[in-house]
Coordinates of C-alpha atoms and ligand atoms in Angstrom, one line a residue:
M228 CA -3.6 24.9 -25.2
R229 CA -4.0 23.0 -29.1
R230 CA -0.4 23.9 -30.0
L231 CA 0.7 20.5 -27.4
R232 CA -1.5 18.3 -28.8
S233 CA -0.5 18.6 -32.7
S234 CA 0.9 15.3 -33.4
E235 CA 1.8 12.9 -31.4
P236 CA 5.4 13.5 -31.1
I237 CA 5.4 16.8 -29.0
R238 CA 1.6 15.2 -27.0
S239 CA 3.8 12.3 -26.4
L240 CA 6.7 14.9 -24.7
V241 CA 4.1 16.3 -22.5
R242 CA 2.2 13.1 -21.4
E243 CA 2.3 13.6 -17.1
T244 CA 1.4 9.9 -16.5
R245 CA 3.7 6.8 -19.2
L246 CA 2.2 2.9 -18.0
D247 CA 5.1 0.6 -16.7
P248 CA 4.3 -3.0 -16.8
A249 CA 6.8 -3.1 -13.5
E250 CA 4.4 -1.6 -11.5
F251 CA 1.2 -4.2 -12.6
I252 CA 0.7 -7.1 -10.3
L253 CA -1.2 -10.1 -11.6
P254 CA -3.7 -12.0 -9.4
L255 CA -3.6 -15.5 -9.8
F256 CA -5.6 -18.5 -8.0
A257 CA -3.9 -21.8 -7.2
C258 CA -6.1 -25.0 -7.1
P259 CA -5.7 -28.5 -6.4
G260 CA -4.8 -30.9 -8.5
E261 CA -2.3 -31.4 -11.9
G262 CA -2.8 -30.0 -15.1
I263 CA -5.8 -28.0 -14.2
R264 CA -6.3 -24.4 -16.4
R265 CA -10.2 -24.1 -15.3
E266 CA -11.1 -20.7 -17.0
I267 CA -13.7 -18.9 -14.3
G268 CA -16.9 -17.8 -16.3
A269 CA -16.7 -14.0 -15.6
M270 CA -13.3 -13.6 -16.3
P271 CA -12.5 -14.5 -19.1
G272 CA -8.6 -15.1 -19.4
N273 CA -8.2 -15.8 -16.5
F274 CA -7.7 -19.7 -14.8
Q275 CA -7.9 -21.6 -11.6
L276 CA -4.8 -22.9 -11.9
S277 CA -2.5 -26.3 -10.8
V278 CA 1.2 -25.5 -9.1
D279 CA 2.6 -26.9 -11.9
E280 CA 0.0 -24.9 -14.6
I281 CA 0.4 -22.0 -12.6
V282 CA 4.3 -21.6 -12.5
L283 CA 3.8 -21.7 -16.4
E284 CA 2.0 -18.8 -15.8
C285 CA 4.1 -17.0 -13.7
A286 CA 7.0 -17.4 -16.3
E287 CA 4.6 -15.8 -18.8
V288 CA 4.5 -12.9 -16.6
R289 CA 8.0 -12.2 -15.8
A290 CA 8.8 -12.7 -19.4
L291 CA 6.5 -9.6 -19.7
G292 CA 8.3 -7.6 -17.3
I293 CA 5.2 -7.3 -15.1
G294 CA 6.0 -6.0 -11.1
G295 CA 4.6 -9.7 -10.0
V296 CA 1.6 -11.5 -9.2
I297 CA -0.9 -11.9 -6.4
L298 CA -2.2 -15.2 -5.0
F299 CA -5.0 -16.5 -4.2
G300 CA -5.7 -20.1 -3.0
L301 CA -9.0 -22.7 -3.4
P302 CA -8.1 -25.8 -0.6
E303 CA -8.7 -29.0 -1.4
S304 CA -11.3 -28.2 1.6
K305 CA -13.0 -26.1 3.6
D306 CA -13.8 -26.2 7.8
E307 CA -14.7 -23.5 10.8
T308 CA -10.8 -22.4 11.0
A309 CA -10.1 -21.7 8.4
S310 CA -6.8 -24.0 8.8
G311 CA -6.1 -24.1 4.6
A312 CA -4.7 -20.1 5.9
Y313 CA -1.9 -21.3 7.7
A314 CA -1.3 -24.5 6.8
D315 CA 2.7 -24.9 5.8
D316 CA 1.5 -27.4 3.1
G317 CA -1.9 -25.5 2.0
I318 CA -2.4 -24.6 -1.5
V319 CA -0.3 -20.8 -1.7
Q320 CA 2.9 -22.1 0.6
R321 CA 3.0 -24.7 -1.8
A322 CA 2.3 -22.7 -5.3
I323 CA 4.9 -19.9 -3.4
R324 CA 7.7 -22.6 -3.6
A325 CA 7.2 -24.0 -6.6
I326 CA 7.3 -20.4 -8.4
R327 CA 10.6 -19.2 -6.6
R328 CA 12.3 -22.5 -7.2
E329 CA 11.1 -22.2 -11.5
V330 CA 10.6 -18.1 -11.8
P331 CA 13.5 -16.9 -9.8
G332 CA 13.2 -13.1 -9.3
L333 CA 9.6 -12.7 -9.4
L334 CA 8.1 -10.6 -7.1
I335 CA 5.7 -12.8 -5.1
V336 CA 2.9 -11.0 -3.1
T337 CA 0.3 -13.1 -1.2
D338 CA -3.8 -12.2 -0.3
V339 CA -3.7 -12.9 3.1
C340 CA -7.1 -12.9 4.3
N341 CA -9.0 -16.3 5.6
C342 CA -12.6 -16.7 3.4
E343 CA -11.5 -18.4 1.2
Y344 CA -10.7 -21.1 3.4
T345 CA -13.8 -21.1 5.5
S346 CA -16.5 -23.6 5.4
H347 CA -18.8 -20.8 6.1
G348 CA -17.2 -17.5 3.6
H349 CA -16.2 -15.0 5.8
C350 CA -12.7 -13.7 6.1
G351 CA -12.8 -14.7 9.7
K352 CA -14.0 -17.0 13.1
I353 CA -17.7 -17.1 13.8
V354 CA -18.4 -16.5 17.3
N355 CA -21.7 -16.2 18.3
G356 CA -23.3 -15.6 15.2
E357 CA -20.3 -12.6 14.4
V358 CA -17.3 -12.7 12.7
D359 CA -14.9 -12.0 15.7
N360 CA -12.3 -9.4 15.4
D361 CA -9.4 -10.3 17.6
Q362 CA -9.2 -13.7 17.6
T363 CA -9.3 -13.9 13.8
L364 CA -6.1 -11.7 14.2
A365 CA -4.3 -14.9 15.1
W366 CA -5.2 -16.8 11.8
L367 CA -3.8 -13.8 9.7
A368 CA -0.6 -13.3 11.8
A369 CA 0.2 -17.1 11.5
S370 CA -1.3 -16.9 7.7
A371 CA 0.9 -13.9 6.3
V372 CA 4.4 -16.3 8.3
S373 CA 3.3 -19.1 6.5
H374 CA 3.4 -17.6 3.2
A375 CA 6.7 -15.6 4.5
R376 CA 8.2 -19.1 5.6
A377 CA 7.5 -20.7 1.8
G378 CA 9.0 -17.7 -0.2
A379 CA 6.6 -14.7 -0.5
D380 CA 8.3 -11.2 -1.4
I381 CA 5.2 -9.2 -0.3
V382 CA 2.4 -10.2 2.3
A383 CA -1.4 -7.9 1.9
P384 CA -3.7 -8.3 4.3
S385 CA -7.4 -8.2 2.7
D386 CA -9.8 -9.0 5.5
M387 CA -10.2 -5.2 6.9
M388 CA -10.0 -6.5 10.8
D389 CA -9.1 -4.0 13.3
G390 CA -5.4 -4.9 14.1
R391 CA -4.1 -7.2 11.3
V392 CA -1.4 -4.7 9.9
A393 CA 0.2 -4.4 13.8
A394 CA -0.8 -8.1 14.5
I395 CA 1.2 -9.1 11.8
R396 CA 4.1 -7.6 11.5
R397 CA 4.3 -8.6 15.0
E398 CA 4.6 -11.6 14.0
L399 CA 6.6 -12.1 10.9
D400 CA 9.0 -10.0 13.6
A401 CA 8.9 -12.5 16.1
H402 CA 9.9 -14.6 13.4
G403 CA 12.3 -14.0 12.0
F404 CA 11.2 -12.0 9.1
S405 CA 11.4 -7.6 9.9
R406 CA 12.1 -7.2 6.0
I407 CA 9.0 -8.8 4.6
P408 CA 6.9 -5.6 4.0
I409 CA 3.2 -5.6 4.4
L410 CA 0.8 -4.5 1.6
S411 CA -2.0 -3.4 3.3
Y412 CA -5.4 -3.2 1.9
A413 CA -6.5 -0.4 4.3
A414 CA -9.3 0.8 2.2
K415 CA -11.5 -1.7 1.1
F416 CA -15.0 -1.1 0.2
A417 CA -18.0 -3.9 0.8
S418 CA -18.2 -4.2 -3.2
V419 CA -21.1 -5.6 -5.7
F420 CA -18.1 -5.7 -7.9
Y421 CA -16.3 -8.3 -6.1
G422 CA -18.6 -11.3 -7.3
P423 CA -16.9 -12.7 -10.3
F424 CA -13.5 -13.1 -8.1
R425 CA -16.2 -15.2 -5.7
E426 CA -16.9 -17.2 -8.1
A427 CA -13.2 -17.7 -8.9
A428 CA -12.3 -18.2 -5.1
E429 CA -14.7 -20.2 -4.4
S430 CA -15.6 -17.4 -1.2
T431 CA -19.2 -16.1 -1.1
P432 CA -20.4 -16.1 2.7
Q433 CA -23.4 -18.9 3.0
F434 CA -24.7 -16.3 5.7
G435 CA -25.1 -12.7 5.7
D436 CA -22.6 -10.3 3.4
R437 CA -19.0 -8.9 4.5
R438 CA -20.4 -5.2 5.8
S439 CA -19.5 -4.9 9.7
Y440 CA -16.4 -5.6 8.4
Q441 CA -15.7 -4.1 5.5
M442 CA -16.2 -0.5 4.3
D443 CA -19.4 0.9 3.8
P444 CA -18.9 2.7 -0.3
A445 CA -20.5 6.2 0.6
N446 CA -18.1 7.1 3.1
A447 CA -14.8 9.1 1.9
R448 CA -12.9 10.4 5.1
E449 CA -13.9 7.2 6.9
A450 CA -11.4 5.9 4.9
L451 CA -8.6 8.2 5.5
R452 CA -9.1 7.3 8.9
E453 CA -8.7 3.2 7.8
V454 CA -5.0 4.3 5.7
A455 CA -3.6 7.0 9.3
L456 CA -4.6 3.3 11.4
D457 CA -2.5 0.9 9.2
I458 CA 0.1 3.2 8.8
E459 CA 0.6 3.7 12.4
E460 CA 0.4 0.0 12.5
G461 CA 3.6 -0.5 9.9
A462 CA 2.3 -0.7 7.3
D463 CA 4.3 -0.4 4.1
M464 CA 1.9 0.5 1.4
I465 CA -1.5 0.7 1.5
M466 CA -3.7 0.2 -0.9
V467 CA -7.4 1.0 -1.8
K468 CA -10.5 -1.5 -3.8
P469 CA -11.8 -1.7 -5.9
A470 CA -10.2 1.2 -7.8
L471 CA -12.8 3.0 -10.7
P472 CA -15.4 4.1 -8.3
Y473 CA -13.5 5.2 -6.1
L474 CA -10.3 7.5 -7.6
D475 CA -11.6 10.6 -4.9
I476 CA -10.6 8.1 -2.2
V477 CA -6.7 6.9 -4.2
Q478 CA -6.2 10.2 -5.1
R479 CA -7.7 11.6 -1.3
V480 CA -4.4 9.2 0.0
R481 CA -2.1 10.1 -2.4
E482 CA -2.0 13.4 -1.4
R483 CA -2.2 13.1 2.4
F484 CA 0.2 10.3 2.6
D485 CA 3.5 9.9 1.0
L486 CA 3.8 5.6 1.1
P487 CA 2.8 4.2 -1.9
V488 CA -0.1 4.0 -3.2
G489 CA -1.5 0.7 -5.1
A490 CA -5.1 0.1 -6.6
Y491 CA -7.2 -3.5 -7.0
N492 CA -8.9 -2.5 -10.2
V493 CA -11.3 -5.4 -9.3
S494 CA -13.1 -9.0 -10.5
G495 CA -16.3 -6.6 -10.9
E496 CA -14.3 -4.1 -13.3
F497 CA -12.9 -5.8 -15.3
A498 CA -16.1 -8.1 -16.1
M499 CA -17.4 -5.2 -17.6
V500 CA -14.9 -5.0 -19.7
K501 CA -14.8 -8.3 -21.1
A502 CA -18.2 -8.5 -21.3
A503 CA -18.6 -5.2 -22.9
A504 CA -15.4 -5.9 -25.7
R505 CA -17.1 -9.1 -26.6
N506 CA -20.3 -7.7 -27.4
G507 CA -18.3 -5.3 -30.5
W508 CA -19.4 -2.7 -28.0
I509 CA -16.2 -1.2 -26.9
D510 CA -12.9 -1.0 -28.6
E511 CA -11.3 -2.9 -25.5
K512 CA -7.3 -2.3 -26.3
R513 CA -8.4 1.4 -25.8
I514 CA -10.9 1.4 -23.2
V515 CA -8.2 -0.8 -20.6
L516 CA -5.1 1.3 -21.6
E517 CA -7.4 4.3 -20.5
I518 CA -8.8 3.0 -17.5
I519 CA -5.6 1.9 -16.3
T520 CA -4.3 5.2 -17.4
G521 CA -7.2 7.4 -15.2
I522 CA -6.7 5.0 -11.6
Q523 CA -3.1 5.9 -12.6
R524 CA -3.8 9.7 -13.1
A525 CA -5.4 9.5 -9.9
G526 CA -2.4 9.1 -7.8
A527 CA -2.1 4.6 -7.5
S528 CA 1.9 3.9 -9.1
I529 CA 0.3 -0.1 -8.1
V530 CA -1.9 -1.4 -10.2
L531 CA -3.6 -5.3 -9.0
T532 CA -5.2 -5.9 -12.3
Y533 CA -6.5 -9.5 -14.7
H534 CA -5.8 -6.7 -17.4
A535 CA -1.9 -7.6 -16.7
K536 CA -0.7 -9.7 -19.6
D537 CA -2.9 -7.5 -22.8
V538 CA -1.4 -4.2 -21.2
A539 CA 2.0 -5.3 -20.9
R540 CA 1.7 -6.9 -24.3
W541 CA -0.1 -3.9 -25.9
L542 CA 3.2 -1.7 -24.3
K543 CA 5.8 -3.5 -26.1
A544 CA 3.5 -3.6 -29.3
C545 CA 3.9 -0.1 -29.5
Ligands
PBG20 C1 -10.9 -11.8 0.0 C2 -10.4 -10.9 -1.1 C3 -11.1 -10.2 -2.3 C4 -11.0 -9.8 -3.5 C5 -9.4 -10.1 -2.8 N1 -9.5 -10.2 -1.9 C6 -12.8 -10.8 -2.2 C7 -14.3 -9.9 -1.3 O1 -13.6 -9.8 0.2 O2 -15.1 -11.2 -0.9 C8 -11.2 -9.4 -4.5 C9 -10.5 -9.4 -5.9 C10 -11.1 -8.5 -7.1 O3 -13.1 -8.9 -7.0 O4 -11.2 -8.7 -8.0 N2 -11.6 -11.3 0.8

């Protein structure tokens, strides 16, 4: 076997997985105000950005050849009905319009969920102390339509309600957005790895947790059922989240289904790498390249990652 490992040109010739920034999506957090660029504690190099700043960030993302951005929002105020999620002048809707205008050609994906917009931090409407599935679907569909109306290219529901893909598809079609694809967070696990994100998006549940809607980390077969249902409901692309502890799921989804597959290299995965690198315990560049390569080798072509800009720069340099 060592004959094909003897020099870089040979290794390069037989390499099975190659990284391309066009397959990365960078998550960004839009916040109210102007000139705001507030670094997120556990996510060095990532910021809550006001709309004017997010536009600057997006120009950089486009220049680096990164596939696109996925937008999350921090509304001015939160309420019981998540009204900021589907308001036409909501924070994400405003960010989309500004990016569309100032950075044409950049792919804009939106996260469709309610947890950043509810006063209680849950992903849906609370009825008798629980997240009500079917009443939440209307909010999700309305958010997706408002994102499409503002100019989003792709909507990505991350709430894990049952039937949301069908509800969103129906509503998008009814409003003349049949061309807008749905990237479904099909297998999303109730993970501790979302911790830093919840600080960034200010979306920690005020009571209980998300285990009645997000998946049990112990279940792989159930993930395949989730994916099959989302495809039946009309998902155009599917995602597994988090990435690293769930690469077996990524691989099984890739083998069983023929849609484009994405994986979300989430905030906690990012934070661990950053913390170790800052302590001088690991080589950040090499470890990040190995991580992204591993995610893609497992079968995810699309990778959502907070490392996107760094990786794009490193790939440019070599
Ligand atoms: C919204 C959402 C979350 C993430 C993406 N969309 C948080 C959650 O479900 O609590 C997590 C992303 C990350 O950790 O990087 N529901």
